[in-house]
Short mmCIF file of C-alpha atoms and ligand atoms in Angstrom, two decimals:
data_model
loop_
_atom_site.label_atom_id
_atom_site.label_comp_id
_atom_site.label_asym_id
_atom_site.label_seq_id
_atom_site.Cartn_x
_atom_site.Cartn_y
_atom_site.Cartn_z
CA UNK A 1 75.51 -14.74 -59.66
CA UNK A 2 75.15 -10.82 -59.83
CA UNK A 3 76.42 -9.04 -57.29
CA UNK A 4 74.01 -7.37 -55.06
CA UNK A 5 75.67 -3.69 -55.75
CA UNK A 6 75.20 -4.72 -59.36
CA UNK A 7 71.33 -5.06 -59.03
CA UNK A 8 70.74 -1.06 -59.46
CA UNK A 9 72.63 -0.28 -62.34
CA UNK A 10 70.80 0.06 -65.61
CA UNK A 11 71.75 -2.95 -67.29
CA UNK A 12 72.22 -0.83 -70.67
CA UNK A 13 74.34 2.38 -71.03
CA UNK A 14 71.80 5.03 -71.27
CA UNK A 15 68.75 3.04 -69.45
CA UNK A 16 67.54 4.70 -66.90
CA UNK A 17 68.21 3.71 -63.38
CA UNK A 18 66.04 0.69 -61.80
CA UNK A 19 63.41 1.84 -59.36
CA UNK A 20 64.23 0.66 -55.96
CA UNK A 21 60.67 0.17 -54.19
CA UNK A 22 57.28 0.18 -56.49
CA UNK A 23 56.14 2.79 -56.50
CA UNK A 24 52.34 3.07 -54.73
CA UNK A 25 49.75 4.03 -57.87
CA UNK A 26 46.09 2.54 -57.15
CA UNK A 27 45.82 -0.75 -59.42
CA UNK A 28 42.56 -2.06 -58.22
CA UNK A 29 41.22 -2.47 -61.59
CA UNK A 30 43.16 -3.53 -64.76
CA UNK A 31 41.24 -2.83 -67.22
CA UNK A 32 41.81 -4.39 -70.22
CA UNK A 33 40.70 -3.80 -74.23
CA UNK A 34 41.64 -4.40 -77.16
CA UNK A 35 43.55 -1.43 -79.26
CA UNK A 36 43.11 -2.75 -82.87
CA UNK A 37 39.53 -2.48 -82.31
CA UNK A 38 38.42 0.87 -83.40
CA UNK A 39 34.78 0.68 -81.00
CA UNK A 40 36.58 -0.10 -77.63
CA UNK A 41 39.47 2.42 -79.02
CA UNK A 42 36.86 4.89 -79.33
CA UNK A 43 36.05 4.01 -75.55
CA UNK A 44 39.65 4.75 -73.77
CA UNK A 45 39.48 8.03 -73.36
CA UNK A 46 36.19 7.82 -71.32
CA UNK A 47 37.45 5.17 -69.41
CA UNK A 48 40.65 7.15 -68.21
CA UNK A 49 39.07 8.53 -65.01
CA UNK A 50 36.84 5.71 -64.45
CA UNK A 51 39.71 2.80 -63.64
CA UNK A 52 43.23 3.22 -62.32
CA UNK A 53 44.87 0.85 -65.02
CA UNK A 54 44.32 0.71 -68.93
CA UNK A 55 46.23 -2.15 -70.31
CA UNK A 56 46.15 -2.51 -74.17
CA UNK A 57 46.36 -6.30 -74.68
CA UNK A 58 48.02 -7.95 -77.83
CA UNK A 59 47.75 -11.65 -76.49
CA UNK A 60 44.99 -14.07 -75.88
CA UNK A 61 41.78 -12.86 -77.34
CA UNK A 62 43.74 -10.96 -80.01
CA UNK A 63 43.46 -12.92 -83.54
CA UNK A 64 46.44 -14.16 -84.94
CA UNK A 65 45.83 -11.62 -88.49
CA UNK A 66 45.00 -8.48 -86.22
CA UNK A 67 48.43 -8.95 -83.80
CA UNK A 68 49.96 -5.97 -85.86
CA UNK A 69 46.99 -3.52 -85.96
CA UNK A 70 46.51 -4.06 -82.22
CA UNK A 71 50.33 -3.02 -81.68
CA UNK A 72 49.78 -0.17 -84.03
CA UNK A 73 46.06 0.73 -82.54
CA UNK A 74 48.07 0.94 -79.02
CA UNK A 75 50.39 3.49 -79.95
CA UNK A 76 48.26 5.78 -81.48
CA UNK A 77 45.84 5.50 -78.34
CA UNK A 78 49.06 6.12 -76.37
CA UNK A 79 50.62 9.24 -78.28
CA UNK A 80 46.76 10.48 -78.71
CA UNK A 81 45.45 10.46 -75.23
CA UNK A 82 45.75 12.15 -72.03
CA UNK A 83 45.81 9.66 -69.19
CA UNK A 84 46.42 11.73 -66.48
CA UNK A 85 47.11 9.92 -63.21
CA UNK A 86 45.96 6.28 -64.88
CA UNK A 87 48.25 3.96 -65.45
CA UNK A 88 48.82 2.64 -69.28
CA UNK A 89 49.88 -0.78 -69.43
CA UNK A 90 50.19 -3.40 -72.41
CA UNK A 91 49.97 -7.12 -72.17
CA UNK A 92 52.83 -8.35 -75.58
CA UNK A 93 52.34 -11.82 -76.45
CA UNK A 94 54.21 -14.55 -74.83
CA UNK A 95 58.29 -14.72 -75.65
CA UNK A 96 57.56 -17.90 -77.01
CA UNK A 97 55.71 -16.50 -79.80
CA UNK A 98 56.75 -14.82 -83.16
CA UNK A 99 55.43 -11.58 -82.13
CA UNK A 100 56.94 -10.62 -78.62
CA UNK A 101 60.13 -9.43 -80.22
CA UNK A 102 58.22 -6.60 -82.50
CA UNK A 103 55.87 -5.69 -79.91
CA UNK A 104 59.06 -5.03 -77.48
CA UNK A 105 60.47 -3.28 -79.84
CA UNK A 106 57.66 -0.97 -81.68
CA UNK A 107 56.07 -0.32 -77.72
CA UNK A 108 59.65 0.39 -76.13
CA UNK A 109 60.85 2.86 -78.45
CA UNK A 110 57.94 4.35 -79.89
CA UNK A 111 55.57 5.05 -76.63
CA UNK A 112 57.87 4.08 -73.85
CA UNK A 113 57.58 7.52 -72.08
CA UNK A 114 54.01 6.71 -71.70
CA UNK A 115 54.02 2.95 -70.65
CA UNK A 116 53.93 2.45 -67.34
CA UNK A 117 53.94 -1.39 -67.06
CA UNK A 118 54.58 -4.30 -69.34
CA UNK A 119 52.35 -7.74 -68.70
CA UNK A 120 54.29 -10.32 -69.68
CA UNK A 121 52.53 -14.18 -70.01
CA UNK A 122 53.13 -17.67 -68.94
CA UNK A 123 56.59 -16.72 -67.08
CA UNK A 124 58.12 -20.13 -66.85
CA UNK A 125 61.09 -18.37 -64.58
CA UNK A 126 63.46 -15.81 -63.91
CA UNK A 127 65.55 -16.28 -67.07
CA UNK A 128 62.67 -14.83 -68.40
CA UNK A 129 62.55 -11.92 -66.42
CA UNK A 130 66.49 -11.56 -67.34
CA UNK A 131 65.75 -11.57 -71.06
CA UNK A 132 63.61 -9.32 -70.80
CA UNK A 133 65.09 -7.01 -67.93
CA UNK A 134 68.55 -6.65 -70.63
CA UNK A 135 66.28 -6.47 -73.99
CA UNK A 136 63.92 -4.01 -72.42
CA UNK A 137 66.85 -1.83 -71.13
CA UNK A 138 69.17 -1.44 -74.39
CA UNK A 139 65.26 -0.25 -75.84
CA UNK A 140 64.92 2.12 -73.48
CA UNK A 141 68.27 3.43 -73.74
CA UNK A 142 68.08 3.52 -77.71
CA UNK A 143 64.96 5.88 -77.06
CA UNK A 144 65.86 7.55 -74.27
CA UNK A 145 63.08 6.67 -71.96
CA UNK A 146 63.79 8.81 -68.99
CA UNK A 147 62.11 6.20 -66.06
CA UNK A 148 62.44 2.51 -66.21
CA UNK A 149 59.25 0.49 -67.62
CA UNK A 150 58.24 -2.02 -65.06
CA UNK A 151 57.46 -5.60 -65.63
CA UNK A 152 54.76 -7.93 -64.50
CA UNK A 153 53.98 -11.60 -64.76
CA UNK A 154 51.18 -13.54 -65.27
CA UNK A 155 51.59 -17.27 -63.34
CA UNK A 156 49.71 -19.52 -65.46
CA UNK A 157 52.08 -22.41 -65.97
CA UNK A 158 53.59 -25.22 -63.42
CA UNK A 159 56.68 -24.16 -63.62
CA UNK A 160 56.06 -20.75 -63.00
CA UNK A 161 54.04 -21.21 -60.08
CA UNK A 162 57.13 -23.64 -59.18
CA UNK A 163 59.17 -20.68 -59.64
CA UNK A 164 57.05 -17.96 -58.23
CA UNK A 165 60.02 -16.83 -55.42
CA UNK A 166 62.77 -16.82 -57.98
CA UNK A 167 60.12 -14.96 -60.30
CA UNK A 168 59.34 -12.23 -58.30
CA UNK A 169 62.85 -11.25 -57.25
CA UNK A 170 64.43 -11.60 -60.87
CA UNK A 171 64.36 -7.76 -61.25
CA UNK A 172 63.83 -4.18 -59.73
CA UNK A 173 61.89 -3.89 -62.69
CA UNK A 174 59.16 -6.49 -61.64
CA UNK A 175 56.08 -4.55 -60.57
CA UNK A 176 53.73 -7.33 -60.00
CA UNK A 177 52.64 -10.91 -60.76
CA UNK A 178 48.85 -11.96 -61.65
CA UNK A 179 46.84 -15.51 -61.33
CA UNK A 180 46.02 -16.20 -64.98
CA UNK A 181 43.44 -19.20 -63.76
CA UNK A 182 42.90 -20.06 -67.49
CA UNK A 183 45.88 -21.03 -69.25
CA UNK A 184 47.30 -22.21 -65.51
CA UNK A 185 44.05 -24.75 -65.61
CA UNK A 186 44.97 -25.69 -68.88
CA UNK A 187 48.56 -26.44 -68.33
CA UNK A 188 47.50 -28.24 -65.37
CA UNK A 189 45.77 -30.37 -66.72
CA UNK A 190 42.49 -29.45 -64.47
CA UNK A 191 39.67 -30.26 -65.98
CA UNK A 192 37.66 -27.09 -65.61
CA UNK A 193 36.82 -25.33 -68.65
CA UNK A 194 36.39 -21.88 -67.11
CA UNK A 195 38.07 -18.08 -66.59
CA UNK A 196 38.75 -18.06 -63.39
CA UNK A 197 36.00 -18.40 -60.22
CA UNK A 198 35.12 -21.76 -58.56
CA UNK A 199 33.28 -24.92 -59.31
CA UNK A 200 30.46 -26.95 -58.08
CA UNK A 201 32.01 -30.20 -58.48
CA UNK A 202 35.39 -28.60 -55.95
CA UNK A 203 33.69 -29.53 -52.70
CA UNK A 204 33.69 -31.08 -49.30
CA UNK A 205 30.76 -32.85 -47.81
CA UNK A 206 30.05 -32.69 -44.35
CA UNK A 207 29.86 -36.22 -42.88
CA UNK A 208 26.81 -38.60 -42.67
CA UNK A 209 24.22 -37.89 -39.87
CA UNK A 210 22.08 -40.21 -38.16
CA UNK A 211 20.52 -41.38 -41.79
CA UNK A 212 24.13 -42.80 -43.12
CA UNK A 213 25.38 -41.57 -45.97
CA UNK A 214 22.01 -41.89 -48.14
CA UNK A 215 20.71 -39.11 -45.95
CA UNK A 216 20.77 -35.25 -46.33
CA UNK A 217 24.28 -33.76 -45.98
CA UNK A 218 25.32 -30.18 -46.54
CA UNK A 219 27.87 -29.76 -49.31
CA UNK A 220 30.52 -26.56 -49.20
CA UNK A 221 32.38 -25.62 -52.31
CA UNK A 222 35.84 -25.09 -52.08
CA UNK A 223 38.20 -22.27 -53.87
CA UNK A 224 40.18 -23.94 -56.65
CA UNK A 225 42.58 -20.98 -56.44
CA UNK A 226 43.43 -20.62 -52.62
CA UNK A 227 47.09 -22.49 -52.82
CA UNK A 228 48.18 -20.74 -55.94
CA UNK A 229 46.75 -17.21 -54.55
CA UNK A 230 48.39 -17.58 -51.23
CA UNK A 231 51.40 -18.91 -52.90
CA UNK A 232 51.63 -15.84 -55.18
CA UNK A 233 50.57 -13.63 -52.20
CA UNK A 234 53.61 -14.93 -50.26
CA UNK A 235 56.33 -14.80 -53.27
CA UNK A 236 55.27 -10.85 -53.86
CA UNK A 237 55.46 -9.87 -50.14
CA UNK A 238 58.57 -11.38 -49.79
CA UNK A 239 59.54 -9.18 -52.80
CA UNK A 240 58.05 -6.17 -52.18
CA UNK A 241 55.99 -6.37 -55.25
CA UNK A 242 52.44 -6.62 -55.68
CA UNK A 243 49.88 -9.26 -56.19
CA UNK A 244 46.85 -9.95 -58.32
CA UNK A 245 43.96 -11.69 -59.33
CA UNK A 246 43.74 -12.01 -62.66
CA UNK A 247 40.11 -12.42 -65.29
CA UNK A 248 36.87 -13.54 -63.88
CA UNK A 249 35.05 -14.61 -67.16
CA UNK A 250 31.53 -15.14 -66.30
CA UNK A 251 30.67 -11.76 -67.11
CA UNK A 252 26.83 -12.32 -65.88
CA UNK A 253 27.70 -13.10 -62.49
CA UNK A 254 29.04 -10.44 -60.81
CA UNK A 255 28.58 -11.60 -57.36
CA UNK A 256 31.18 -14.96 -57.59
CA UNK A 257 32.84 -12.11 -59.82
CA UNK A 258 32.91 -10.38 -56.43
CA UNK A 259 33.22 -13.10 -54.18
CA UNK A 260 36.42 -14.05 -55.92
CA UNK A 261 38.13 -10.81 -55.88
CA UNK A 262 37.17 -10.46 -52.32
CA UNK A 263 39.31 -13.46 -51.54
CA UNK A 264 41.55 -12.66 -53.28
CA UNK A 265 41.71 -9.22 -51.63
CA UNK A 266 41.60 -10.42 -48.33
CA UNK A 267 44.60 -12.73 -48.76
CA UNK A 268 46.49 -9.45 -49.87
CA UNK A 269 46.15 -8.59 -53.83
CA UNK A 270 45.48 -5.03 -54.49
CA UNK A 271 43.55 -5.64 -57.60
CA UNK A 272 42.50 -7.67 -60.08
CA UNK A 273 41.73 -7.24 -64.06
CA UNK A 274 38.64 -5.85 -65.92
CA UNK A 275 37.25 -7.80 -68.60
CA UNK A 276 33.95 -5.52 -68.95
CA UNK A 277 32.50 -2.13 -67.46
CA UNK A 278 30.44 -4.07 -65.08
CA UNK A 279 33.81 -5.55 -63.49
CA UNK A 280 35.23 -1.80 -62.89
CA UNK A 281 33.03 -1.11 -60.11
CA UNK A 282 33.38 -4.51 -58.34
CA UNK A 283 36.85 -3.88 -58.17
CA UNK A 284 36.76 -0.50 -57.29
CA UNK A 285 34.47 -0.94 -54.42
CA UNK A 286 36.22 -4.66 -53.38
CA UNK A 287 39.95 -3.33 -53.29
CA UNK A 288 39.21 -0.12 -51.51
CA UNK A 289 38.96 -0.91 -47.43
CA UNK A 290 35.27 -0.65 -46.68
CA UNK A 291 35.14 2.70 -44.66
CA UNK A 292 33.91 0.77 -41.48
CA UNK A 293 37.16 -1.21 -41.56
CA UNK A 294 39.09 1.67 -41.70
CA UNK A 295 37.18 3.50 -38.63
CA UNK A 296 37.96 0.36 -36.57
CA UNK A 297 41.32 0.27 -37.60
CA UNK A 298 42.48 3.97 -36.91
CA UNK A 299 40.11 3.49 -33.80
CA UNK A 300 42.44 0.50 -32.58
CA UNK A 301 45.49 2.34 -33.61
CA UNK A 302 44.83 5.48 -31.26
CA UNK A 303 44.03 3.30 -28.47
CA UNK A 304 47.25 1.20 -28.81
CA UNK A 305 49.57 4.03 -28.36
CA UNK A 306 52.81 3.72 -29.01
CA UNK A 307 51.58 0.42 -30.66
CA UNK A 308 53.35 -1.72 -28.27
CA UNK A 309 51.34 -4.03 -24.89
CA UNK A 310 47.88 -5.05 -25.31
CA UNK A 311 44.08 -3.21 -25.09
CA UNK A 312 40.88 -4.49 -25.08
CA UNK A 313 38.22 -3.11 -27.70
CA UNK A 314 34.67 -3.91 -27.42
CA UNK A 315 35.68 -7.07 -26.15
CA UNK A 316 38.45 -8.06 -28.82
CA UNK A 317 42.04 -8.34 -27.90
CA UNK A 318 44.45 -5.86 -29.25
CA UNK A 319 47.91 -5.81 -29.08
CA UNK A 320 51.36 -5.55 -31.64
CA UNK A 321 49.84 -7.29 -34.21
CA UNK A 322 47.07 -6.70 -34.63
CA UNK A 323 48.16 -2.51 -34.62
CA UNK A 324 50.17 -3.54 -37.76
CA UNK A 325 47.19 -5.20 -39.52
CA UNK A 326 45.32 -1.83 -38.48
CA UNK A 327 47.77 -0.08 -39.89
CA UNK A 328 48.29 -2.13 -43.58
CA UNK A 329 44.53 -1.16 -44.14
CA UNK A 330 44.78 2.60 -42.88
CA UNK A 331 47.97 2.92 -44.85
CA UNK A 332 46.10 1.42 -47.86
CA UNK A 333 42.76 3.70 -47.28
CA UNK A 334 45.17 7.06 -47.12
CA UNK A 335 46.95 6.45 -50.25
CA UNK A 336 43.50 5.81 -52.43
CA UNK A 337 41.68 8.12 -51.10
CA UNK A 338 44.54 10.57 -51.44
CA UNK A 339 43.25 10.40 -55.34
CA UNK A 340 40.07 10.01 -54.65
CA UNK A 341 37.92 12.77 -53.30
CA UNK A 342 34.90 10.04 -52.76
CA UNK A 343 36.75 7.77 -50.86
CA UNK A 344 38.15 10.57 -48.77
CA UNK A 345 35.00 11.70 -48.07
CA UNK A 346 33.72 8.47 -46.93
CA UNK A 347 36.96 7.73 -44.53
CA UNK A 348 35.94 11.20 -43.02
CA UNK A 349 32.54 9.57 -42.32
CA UNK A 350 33.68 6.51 -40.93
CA UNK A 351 31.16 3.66 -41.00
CA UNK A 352 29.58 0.89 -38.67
CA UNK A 353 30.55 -2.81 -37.53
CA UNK A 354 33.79 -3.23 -38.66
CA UNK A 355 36.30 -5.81 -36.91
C1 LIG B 1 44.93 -15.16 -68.32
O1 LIG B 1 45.69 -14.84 -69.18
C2 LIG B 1 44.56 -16.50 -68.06
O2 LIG B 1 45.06 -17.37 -68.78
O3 LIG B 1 43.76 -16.72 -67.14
MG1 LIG B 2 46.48 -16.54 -70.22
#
């Protein structure tokens, strides 16, 4: 066991030290491409102050004979752009495979100053946060990274979701964990062959009416990813870290795409990734409190006070808690809109209905 005063110190001489809280960037979008491709390459640097997250991805979706020119594409998009206040992330292939190692190694010391995050796949458990947490260090000292590169998993295998707690606490360095519905449906053996987003055959049927059960009888589907999202939700709280959904495939249907993420939002993930344009929007608009929400909740705030007894509000009970819901979406609203001189503008306006 590591002793608790032990959990801060750089676990290389020369790393910089761990963070001790994440540290609040917007993440509502992580948008992902594909850096050995020389058309989306040619696309990053438009993208930059359209989405809050890059993240160059060398795994899934990456053929096996372009692994090294997507490694190479990302850090000459790195060294050659100006991100500004976006985030760039990568996604390195799993530790499993013969190409984690190099990516580590080529991403750490070449372009570490620059990467904000590192995606790591199918985390089985916290032994592989603590191979990476050491391996990732000793890089960073070797190049002299001045701020520690965080780490985030995806949860798309039994054992990780098994393991989610133990996961999400390994390290100061984890930033994050995201649903991967794919591979996790795959090493589930579900029998979905989808990316994410529900299924008409997941259902509950409402019971037989006066025509037995021959006769009409609504049908309601059900969310395949509820348990694991609340699970994951739960794990990250507890941790202090933050939560995702991960790809929505069906590119065409962007209002399950936005169904989805709501859920997901709602249940308490900040974002959720970015397989196309189309998706950047969705998750812009989905992860940002609507501004009507945010009226009602600063509304209920002032009129609880000191935040402690109970008030009615147009005929809805207030009291302790829900103040502190108010104040998870006001404290949400402030810090995006503090970078974002739309959504400012809109909190200034307020809006209609909320509850
Ligand atoms: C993502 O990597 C997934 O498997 O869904
Ligand atoms: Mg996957």
């Amino acid at each position: 066991m590591r002793s608790p005063k032990d959990f801060f110190r750089p676990l290389a001489v020369g790393a910089p030290e761990p963070v001790r809280e994440v540290p609040f960037r917007p993440s509502r979008m992580i948008h992902f491409f594909d850096p050995g491709n020389p058309r989306m390459a040619a696309k990053v640097p438009g993208l930059v102050p359209d989405v809050d997250v890059l993240l160059g991805n060398l795994e899934d979706g990456v053929p096996a004979d372009r692994k090294e020119a997507a490694r190479d594409g990302l850090v000459g998009i790195a060294r050659g752009t100006d991100f500004g206040e976006t985030q760039l992330w990568t996604r390195i292939n799993s530790l499993d495979s013969p190409w984690a190692l190099d990516d580590l190694r080529t991403l750490v010391t070449e372009i570490g100053d620059t990467l904000d995050v590192i995606m790591v796949p199918k985390v089985e458990g916290a032994e592989d946060i603590h191979y990476l947490d050491r391996l990732v260090a000793q890089l960073e000292a070797k190049a002299r990274v001045a701020r520690p590169i965080l780490l985030h998993a995806i949860l798309e295998t039994p054992r990780g979701v098994a393991n989610v707690e133990e996961i999400a606490g390994a390290s100061p360095r984890m930033q994050g964990i995201s649903l991967g519905p794919a591979d996790l449906a795959a090493s589930r053996r579900m029998k979905t062959t989808r990316v994410g987003g529900g299924h008409p055959g997941y259902l509950v049927r409402e019971d037989p009416g006066a025509d037995g059960v021959a006769g009409a009888r609504a049908v309601f589907q059900q969310d395949l990813w509820h348990y694991t999202i609340a699970r994951m939700v739960d794990a990250c709280a507890a941790h202090g870290i933050l939560p995702y959904y991960g790809p929505f495939g069906d590119i065409q249907d962007t209002v399950a795409c936005e169904d989805q993420f709501r859920n997901a939002f709602l249940l308490g993930c900040v974002g959720a990734w970015s397989l196309h344009p189309v998706q950047i929007g969705i998750a812009k608009k989905v992860f940002s409190p609507s501004p009507a929400d945010v009226a009602w909740a600063r509304r209920a705030i002032a009129a609880m006070g000191d935040g402690t007894g109970a008030v009615m509000l147009d005929g809805k009970m207030q009291d302790d808690a829900t103040v502190k819901q108010c104040r998870v979406v006001v404290e949400l609203a402030e810090a995006l809109a503090a970078r974002d001189p739309e959504l400012r503008a809109a909190y200034a306006a307020g809006g209609e209905g909320a509850e």
